[in-house]
PDB file of C-alpha atoms in Angstrom:
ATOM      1  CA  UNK A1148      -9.678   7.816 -18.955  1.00 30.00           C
ATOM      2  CA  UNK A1149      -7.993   5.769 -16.478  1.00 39.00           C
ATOM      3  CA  UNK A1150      -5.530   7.279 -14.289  1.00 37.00           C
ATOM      4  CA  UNK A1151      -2.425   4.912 -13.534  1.00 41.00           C
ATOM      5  CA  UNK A1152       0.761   5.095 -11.483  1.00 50.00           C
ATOM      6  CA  UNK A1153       3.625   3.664 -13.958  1.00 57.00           C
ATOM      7  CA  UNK A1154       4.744   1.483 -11.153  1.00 82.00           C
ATOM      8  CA  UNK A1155       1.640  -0.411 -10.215  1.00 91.00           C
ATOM      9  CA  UNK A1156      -0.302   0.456 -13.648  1.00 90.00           C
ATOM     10  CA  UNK A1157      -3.928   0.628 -12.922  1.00 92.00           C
ATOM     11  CA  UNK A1158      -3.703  -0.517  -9.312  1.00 94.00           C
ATOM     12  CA  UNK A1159      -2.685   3.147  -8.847  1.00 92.00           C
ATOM     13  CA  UNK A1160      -6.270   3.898  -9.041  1.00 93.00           C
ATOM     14  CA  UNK A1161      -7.522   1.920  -5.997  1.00 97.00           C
ATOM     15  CA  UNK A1162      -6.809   2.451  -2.742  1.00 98.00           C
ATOM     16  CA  UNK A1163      -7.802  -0.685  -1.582  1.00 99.00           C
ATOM     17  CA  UNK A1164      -7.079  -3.863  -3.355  1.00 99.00           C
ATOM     18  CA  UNK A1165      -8.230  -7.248  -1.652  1.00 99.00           C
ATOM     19  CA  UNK A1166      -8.029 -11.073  -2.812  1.00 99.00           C
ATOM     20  CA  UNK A1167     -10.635 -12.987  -0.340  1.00 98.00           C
ATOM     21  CA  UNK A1168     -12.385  -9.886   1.446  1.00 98.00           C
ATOM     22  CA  UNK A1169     -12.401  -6.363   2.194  1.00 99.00           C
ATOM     23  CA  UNK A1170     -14.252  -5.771   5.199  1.00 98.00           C
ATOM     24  CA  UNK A1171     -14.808  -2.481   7.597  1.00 98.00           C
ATOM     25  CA  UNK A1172     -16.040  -1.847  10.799  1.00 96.00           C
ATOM     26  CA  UNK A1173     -16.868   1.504  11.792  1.00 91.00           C
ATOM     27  CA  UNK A1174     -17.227   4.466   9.198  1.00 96.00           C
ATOM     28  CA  UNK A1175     -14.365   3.725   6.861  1.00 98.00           C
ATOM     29  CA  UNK A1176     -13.558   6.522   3.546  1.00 99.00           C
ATOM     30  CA  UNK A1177     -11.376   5.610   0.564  1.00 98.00           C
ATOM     31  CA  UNK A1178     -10.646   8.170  -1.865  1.00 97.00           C
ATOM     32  CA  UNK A1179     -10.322   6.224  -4.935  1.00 96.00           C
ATOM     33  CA  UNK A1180     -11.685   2.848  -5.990  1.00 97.00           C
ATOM     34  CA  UNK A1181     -11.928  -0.488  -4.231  1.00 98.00           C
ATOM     35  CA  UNK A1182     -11.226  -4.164  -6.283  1.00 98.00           C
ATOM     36  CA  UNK A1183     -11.807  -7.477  -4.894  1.00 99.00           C
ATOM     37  CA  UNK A1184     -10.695 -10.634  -6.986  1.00 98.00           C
ATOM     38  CA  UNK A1185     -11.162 -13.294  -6.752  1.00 98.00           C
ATOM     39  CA  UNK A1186     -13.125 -12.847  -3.698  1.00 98.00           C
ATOM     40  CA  UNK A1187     -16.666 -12.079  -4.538  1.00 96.00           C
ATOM     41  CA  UNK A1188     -17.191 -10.672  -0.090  1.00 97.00           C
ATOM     42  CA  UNK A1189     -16.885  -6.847   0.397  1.00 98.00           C
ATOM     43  CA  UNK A1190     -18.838  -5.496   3.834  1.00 98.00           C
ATOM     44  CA  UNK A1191     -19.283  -2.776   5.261  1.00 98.00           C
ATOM     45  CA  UNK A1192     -19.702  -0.544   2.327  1.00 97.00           C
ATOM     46  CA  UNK A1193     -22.054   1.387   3.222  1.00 95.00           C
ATOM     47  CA  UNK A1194     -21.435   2.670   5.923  1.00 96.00           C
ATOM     48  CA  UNK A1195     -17.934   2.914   4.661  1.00 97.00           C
ATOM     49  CA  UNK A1196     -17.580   5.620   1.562  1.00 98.00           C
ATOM     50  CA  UNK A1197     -15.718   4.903  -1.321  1.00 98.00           C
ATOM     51  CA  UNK A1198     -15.395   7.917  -3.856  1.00 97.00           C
ATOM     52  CA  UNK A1199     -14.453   5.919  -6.864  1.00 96.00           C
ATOM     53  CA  UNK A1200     -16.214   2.980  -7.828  1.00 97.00           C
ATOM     54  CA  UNK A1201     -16.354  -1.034  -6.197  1.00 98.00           C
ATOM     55  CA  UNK A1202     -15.051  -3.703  -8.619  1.00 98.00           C
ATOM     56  CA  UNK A1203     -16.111  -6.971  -7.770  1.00 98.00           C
ATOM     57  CA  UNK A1204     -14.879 -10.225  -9.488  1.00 97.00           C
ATOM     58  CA  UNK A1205     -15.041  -8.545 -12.865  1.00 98.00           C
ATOM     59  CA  UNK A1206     -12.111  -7.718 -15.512  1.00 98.00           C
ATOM     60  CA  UNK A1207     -11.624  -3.982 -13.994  1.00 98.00           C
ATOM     61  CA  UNK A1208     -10.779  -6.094 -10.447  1.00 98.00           C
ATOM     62  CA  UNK A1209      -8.498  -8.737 -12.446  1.00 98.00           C
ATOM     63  CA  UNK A1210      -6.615  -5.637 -14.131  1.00 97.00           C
ATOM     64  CA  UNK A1211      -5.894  -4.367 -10.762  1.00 97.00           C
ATOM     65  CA  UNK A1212      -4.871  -7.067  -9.072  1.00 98.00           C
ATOM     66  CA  UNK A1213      -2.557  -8.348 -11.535  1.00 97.00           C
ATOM     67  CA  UNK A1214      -0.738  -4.795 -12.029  1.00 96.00           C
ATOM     68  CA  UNK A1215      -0.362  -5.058  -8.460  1.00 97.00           C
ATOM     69  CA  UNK A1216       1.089  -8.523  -8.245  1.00 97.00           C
ATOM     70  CA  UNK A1217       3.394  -7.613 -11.074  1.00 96.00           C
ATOM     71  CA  UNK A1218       4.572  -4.769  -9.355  1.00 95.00           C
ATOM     72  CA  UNK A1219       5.097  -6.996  -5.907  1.00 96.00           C
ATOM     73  CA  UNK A1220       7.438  -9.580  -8.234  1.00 95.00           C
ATOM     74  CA  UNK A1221       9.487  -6.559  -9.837  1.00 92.00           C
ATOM     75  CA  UNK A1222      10.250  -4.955  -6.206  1.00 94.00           C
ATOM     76  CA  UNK A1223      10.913  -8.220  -5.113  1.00 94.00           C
ATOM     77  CA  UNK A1224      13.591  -8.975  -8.271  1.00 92.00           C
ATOM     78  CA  UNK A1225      15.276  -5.677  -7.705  1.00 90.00           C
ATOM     79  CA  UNK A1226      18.772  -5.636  -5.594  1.00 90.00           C
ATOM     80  CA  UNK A1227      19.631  -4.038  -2.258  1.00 88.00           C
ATOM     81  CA  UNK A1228      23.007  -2.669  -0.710  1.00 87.00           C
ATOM     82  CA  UNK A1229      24.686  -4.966   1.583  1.00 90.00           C
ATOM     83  CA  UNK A1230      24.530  -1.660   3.521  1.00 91.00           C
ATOM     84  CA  UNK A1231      20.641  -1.642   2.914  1.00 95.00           C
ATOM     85  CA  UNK A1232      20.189  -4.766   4.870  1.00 97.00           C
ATOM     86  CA  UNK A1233      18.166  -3.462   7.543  1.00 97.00           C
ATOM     87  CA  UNK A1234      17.109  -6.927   9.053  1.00 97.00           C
ATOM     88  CA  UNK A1235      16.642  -7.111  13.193  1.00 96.00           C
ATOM     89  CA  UNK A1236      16.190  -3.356  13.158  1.00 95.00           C
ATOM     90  CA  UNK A1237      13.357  -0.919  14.037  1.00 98.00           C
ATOM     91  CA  UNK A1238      12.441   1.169  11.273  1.00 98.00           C
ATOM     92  CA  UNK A1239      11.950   4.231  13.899  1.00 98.00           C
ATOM     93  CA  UNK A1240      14.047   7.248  13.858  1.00 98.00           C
ATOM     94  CA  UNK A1241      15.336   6.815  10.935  1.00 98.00           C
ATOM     95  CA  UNK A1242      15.809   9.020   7.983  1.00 98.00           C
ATOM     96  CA  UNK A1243      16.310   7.047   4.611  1.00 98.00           C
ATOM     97  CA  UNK A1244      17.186   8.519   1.344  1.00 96.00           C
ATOM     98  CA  UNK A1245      16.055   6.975  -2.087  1.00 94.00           C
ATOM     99  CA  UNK A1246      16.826   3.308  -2.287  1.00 93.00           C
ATOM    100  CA  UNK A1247      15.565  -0.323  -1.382  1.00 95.00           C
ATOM    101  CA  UNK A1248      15.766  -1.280   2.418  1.00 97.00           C
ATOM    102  CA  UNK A1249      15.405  -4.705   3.256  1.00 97.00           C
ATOM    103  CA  UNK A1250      14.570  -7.257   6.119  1.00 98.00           C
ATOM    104  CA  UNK A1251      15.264 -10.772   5.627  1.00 97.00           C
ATOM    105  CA  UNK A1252      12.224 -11.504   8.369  1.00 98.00           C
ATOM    106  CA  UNK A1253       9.619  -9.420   9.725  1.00 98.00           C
ATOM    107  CA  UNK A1254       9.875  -5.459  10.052  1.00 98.00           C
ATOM    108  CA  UNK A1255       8.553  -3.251  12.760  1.00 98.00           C
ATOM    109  CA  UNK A1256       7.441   0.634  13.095  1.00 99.00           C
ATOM    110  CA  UNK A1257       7.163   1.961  16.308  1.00 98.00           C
ATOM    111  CA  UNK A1258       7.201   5.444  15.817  1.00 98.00           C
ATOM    112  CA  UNK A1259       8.400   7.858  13.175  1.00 98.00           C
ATOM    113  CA  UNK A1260       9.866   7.208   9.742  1.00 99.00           C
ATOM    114  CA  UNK A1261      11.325   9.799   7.345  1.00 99.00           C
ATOM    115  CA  UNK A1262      11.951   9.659   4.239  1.00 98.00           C
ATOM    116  CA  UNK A1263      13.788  12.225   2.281  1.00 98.00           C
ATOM    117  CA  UNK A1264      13.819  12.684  -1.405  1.00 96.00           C
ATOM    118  CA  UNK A1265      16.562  14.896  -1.336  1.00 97.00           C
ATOM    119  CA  UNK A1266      14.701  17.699  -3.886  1.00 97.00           C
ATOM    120  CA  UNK A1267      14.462  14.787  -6.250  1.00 92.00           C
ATOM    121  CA  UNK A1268      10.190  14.217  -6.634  1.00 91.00           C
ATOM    122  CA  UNK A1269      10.975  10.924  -8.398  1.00 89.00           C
ATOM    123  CA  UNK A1270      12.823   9.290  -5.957  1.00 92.00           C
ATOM    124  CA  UNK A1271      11.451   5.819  -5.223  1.00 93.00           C
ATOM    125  CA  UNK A1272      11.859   4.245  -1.968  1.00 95.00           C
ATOM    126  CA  UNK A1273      11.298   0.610  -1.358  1.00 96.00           C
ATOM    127  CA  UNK A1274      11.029  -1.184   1.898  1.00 97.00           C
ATOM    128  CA  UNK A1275      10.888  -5.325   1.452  1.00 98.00           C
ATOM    129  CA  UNK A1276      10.177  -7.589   3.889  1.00 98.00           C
ATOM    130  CA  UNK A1277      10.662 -11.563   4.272  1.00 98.00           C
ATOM    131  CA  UNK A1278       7.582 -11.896   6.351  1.00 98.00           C
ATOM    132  CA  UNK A1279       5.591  -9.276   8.389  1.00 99.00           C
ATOM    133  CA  UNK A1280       5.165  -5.683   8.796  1.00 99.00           C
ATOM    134  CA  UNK A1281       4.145  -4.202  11.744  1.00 99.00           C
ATOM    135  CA  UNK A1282       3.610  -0.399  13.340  1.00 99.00           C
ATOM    136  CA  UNK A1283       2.892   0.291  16.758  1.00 98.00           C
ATOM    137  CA  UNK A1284      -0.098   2.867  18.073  1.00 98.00           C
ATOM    138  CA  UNK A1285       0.495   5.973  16.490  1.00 98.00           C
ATOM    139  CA  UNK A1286       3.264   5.485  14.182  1.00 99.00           C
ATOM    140  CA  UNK A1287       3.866   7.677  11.011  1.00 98.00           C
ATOM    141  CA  UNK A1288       5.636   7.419   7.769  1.00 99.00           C
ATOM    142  CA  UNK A1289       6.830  11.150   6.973  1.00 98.00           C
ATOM    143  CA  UNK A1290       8.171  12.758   3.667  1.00 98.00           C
ATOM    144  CA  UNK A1291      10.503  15.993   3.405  1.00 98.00           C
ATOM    145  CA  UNK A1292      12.526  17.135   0.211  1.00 98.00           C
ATOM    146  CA  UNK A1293      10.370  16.354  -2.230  1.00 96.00           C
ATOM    147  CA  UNK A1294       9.634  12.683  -1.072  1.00 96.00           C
ATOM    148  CA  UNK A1295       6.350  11.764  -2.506  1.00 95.00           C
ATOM    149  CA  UNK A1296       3.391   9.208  -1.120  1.00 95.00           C
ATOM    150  CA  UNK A1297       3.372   7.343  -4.959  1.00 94.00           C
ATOM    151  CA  UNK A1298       7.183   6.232  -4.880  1.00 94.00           C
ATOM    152  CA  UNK A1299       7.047   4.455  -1.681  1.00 96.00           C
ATOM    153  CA  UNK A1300       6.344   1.059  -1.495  1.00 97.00           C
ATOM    154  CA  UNK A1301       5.916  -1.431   1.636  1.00 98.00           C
ATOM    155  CA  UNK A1302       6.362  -4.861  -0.100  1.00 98.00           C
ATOM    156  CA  UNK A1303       5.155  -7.559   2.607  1.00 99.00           C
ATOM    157  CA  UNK A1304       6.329 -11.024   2.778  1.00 98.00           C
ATOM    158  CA  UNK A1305       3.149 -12.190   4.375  1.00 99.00           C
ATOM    159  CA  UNK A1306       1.095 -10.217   6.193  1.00 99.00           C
ATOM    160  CA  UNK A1307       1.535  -6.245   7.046  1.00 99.00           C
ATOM    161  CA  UNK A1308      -0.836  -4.864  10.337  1.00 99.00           C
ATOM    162  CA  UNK A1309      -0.856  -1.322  11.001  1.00 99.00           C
ATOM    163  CA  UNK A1310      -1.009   0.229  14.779  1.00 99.00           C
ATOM    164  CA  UNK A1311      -4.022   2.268  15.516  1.00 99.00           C
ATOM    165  CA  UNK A1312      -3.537   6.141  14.555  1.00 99.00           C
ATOM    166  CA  UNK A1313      -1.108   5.985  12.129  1.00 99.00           C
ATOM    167  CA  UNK A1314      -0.343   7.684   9.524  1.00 99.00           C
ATOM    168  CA  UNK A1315       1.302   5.479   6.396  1.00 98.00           C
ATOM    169  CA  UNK A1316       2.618   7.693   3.076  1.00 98.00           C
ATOM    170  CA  UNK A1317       2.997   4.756   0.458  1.00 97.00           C
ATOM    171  CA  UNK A1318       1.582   1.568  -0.842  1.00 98.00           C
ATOM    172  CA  UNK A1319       1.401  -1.734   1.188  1.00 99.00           C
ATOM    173  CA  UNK A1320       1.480  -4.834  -1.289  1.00 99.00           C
ATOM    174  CA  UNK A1321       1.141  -8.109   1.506  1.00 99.00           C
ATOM    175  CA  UNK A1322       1.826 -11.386  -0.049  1.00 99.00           C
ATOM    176  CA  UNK A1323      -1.215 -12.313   2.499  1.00 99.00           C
ATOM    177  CA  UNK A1324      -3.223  -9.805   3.704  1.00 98.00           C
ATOM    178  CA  UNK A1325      -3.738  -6.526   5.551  1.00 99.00           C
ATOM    179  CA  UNK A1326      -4.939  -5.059   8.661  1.00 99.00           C
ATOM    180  CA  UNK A1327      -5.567  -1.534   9.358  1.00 99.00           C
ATOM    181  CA  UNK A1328      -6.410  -0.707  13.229  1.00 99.00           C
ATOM    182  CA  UNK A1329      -8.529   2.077  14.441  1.00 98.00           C
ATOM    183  CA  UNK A1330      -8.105   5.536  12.812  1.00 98.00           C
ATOM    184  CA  UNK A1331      -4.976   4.777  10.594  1.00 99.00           C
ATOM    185  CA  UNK A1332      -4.974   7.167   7.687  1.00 99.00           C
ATOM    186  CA  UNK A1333      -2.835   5.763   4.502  1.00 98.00           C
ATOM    187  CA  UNK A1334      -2.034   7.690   1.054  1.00 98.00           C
ATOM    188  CA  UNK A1335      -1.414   4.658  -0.600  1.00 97.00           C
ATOM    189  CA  UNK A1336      -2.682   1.396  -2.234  1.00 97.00           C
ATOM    190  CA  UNK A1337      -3.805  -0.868   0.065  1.00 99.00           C
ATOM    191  CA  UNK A1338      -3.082  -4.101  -1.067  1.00 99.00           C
ATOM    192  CA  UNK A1339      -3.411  -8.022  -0.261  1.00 99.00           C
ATOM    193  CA  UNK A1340      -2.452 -10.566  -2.860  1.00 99.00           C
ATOM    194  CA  UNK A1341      -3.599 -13.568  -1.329  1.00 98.00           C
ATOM    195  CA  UNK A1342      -6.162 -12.901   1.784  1.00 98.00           C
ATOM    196  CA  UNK A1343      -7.949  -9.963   3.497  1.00 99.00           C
ATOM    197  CA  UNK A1344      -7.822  -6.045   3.822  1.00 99.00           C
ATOM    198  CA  UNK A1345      -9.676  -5.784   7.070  1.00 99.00           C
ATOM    199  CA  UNK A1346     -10.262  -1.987   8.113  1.00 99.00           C
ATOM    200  CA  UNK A1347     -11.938  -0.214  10.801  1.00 98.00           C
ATOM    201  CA  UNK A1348     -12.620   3.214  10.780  1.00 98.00           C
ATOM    202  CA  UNK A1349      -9.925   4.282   8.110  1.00 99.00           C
ATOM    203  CA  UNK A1350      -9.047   6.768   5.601  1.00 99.00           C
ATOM    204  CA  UNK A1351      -7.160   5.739   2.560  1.00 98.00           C
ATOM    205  CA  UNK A1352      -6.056   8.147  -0.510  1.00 97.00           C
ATOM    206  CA  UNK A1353      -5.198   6.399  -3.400  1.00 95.00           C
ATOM    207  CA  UNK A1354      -2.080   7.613  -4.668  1.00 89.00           C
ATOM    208  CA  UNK A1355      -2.884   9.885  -7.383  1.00 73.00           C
ATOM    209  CA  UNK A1356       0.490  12.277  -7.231  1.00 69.00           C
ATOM    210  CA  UNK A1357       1.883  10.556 -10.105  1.00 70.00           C
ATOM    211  CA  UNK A1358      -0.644   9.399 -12.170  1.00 54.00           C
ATOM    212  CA  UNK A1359      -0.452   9.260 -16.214  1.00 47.00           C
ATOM    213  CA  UNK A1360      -3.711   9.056 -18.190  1.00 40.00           C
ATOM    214  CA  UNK A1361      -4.637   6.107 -20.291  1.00 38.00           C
ATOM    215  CA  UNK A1362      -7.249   3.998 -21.534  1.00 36.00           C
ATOM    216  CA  UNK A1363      -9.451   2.049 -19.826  1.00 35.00           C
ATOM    217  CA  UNK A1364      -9.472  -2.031 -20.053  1.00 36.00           C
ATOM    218  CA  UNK A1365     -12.130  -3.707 -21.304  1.00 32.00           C
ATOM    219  CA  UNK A1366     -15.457  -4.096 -18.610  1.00 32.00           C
ATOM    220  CA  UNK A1367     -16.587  -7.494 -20.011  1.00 26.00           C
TER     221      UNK A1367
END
């Protein structure tokens, strides 16, 4: 049995998700499975670990990219609070409560993020931008009251690039791609649309906190 997220489906699974490449430098882990479509280029696996299994260009990859790309055009559809409008601000210090934030242009992290679910463990959080999505060094995404790692979602209008040592709770889906400096550790999908995941010495959990079991697509 397949275990899938309701709001990506069986992207859920994967914690990295790539169109062109995936590529690592350095001794990269993901804890979960790794998809490439309709790139046919993953490297540096080994030395990297991956716990679940490597789809390549096959109808497991397809699945999972798909899922994912219907899951960046839903986030995209849904509406925002004029009072959500977050555009020309930095994302640090802030404490957001359930909801969808959103940035008419590019985004930027540089520092800490909290999240609070407010004792509610379903509570999605959504943060959309119009183009790019960027941390500094060391930045984190943190969760109290019940926020959990599988109801947030990053969804990139191009390309998102994460600051070395940081720590990201939630899914990335980049229109483009993705780059993950030095040491970032993400519980999350990792996931580019149209280019590139590019890691180097990361740690990525796929987000298996609210998973729901069902049956596996076809392999043919």
């Amino acid at each position: 049995m397949f275990l899938v997220c309701a709001a990506l489906g069986l992207a859920a699974m994967f914690g990295v998700i790539g169109s062109s490449t995936v590529t690592s430098s350095g001794l990269s882990v993901i804890n979960g499975s790794l998809a490439l479509y309709p790139g046919s280029d993953v490297v540096g696996f080994p030395p990297g670990e991956v716990t679940g299994n490597i789809y390549i260009d096959d109808a497991v990859a397809t699945k999972a990219q798909d899922d994912a790309g219907d899951a960046y055009a839903y986030f995209v559809s849904l509406p925002h609070n004029a009072s959500a409008d977050l555009s020309g601000s930095d994302l640090v210090g802030l404490t957001l409560t359930a909801g969808k934030y959103f940035f008419a242009k590019s985004a930027q992290l540089s520092g800490n993020l909290t999240l609070d679910g407010q004792g509610d463990h379903s509570a999605i959080f959504i943060i959309q931008t119009g183009t790019t999505f960027q941390t500094s060094v060391s930045s984190n995404i943190n969760l109290i009251n019940g926020a959990k790692s599988c109801n947030v979602f990053i969804v990139v209008g191009s390309s998102a690039t994460i600051g070395s040592s940081s720590a990201i709770r939630g899914s990335i889906l980049a229109y483009t791609n993705v780059v993950l400096h030095h040491n970032v550790w993400a519980h999350g999908t990792m996931v580019a649309l149209g280019a590139a995941v590019n890691m180097d010495a990361n740690t990525i959990v796929a987000p298996a906190d609210c998973i729901r079991r069902t049956s596996p697509p076809s392999s043919k």
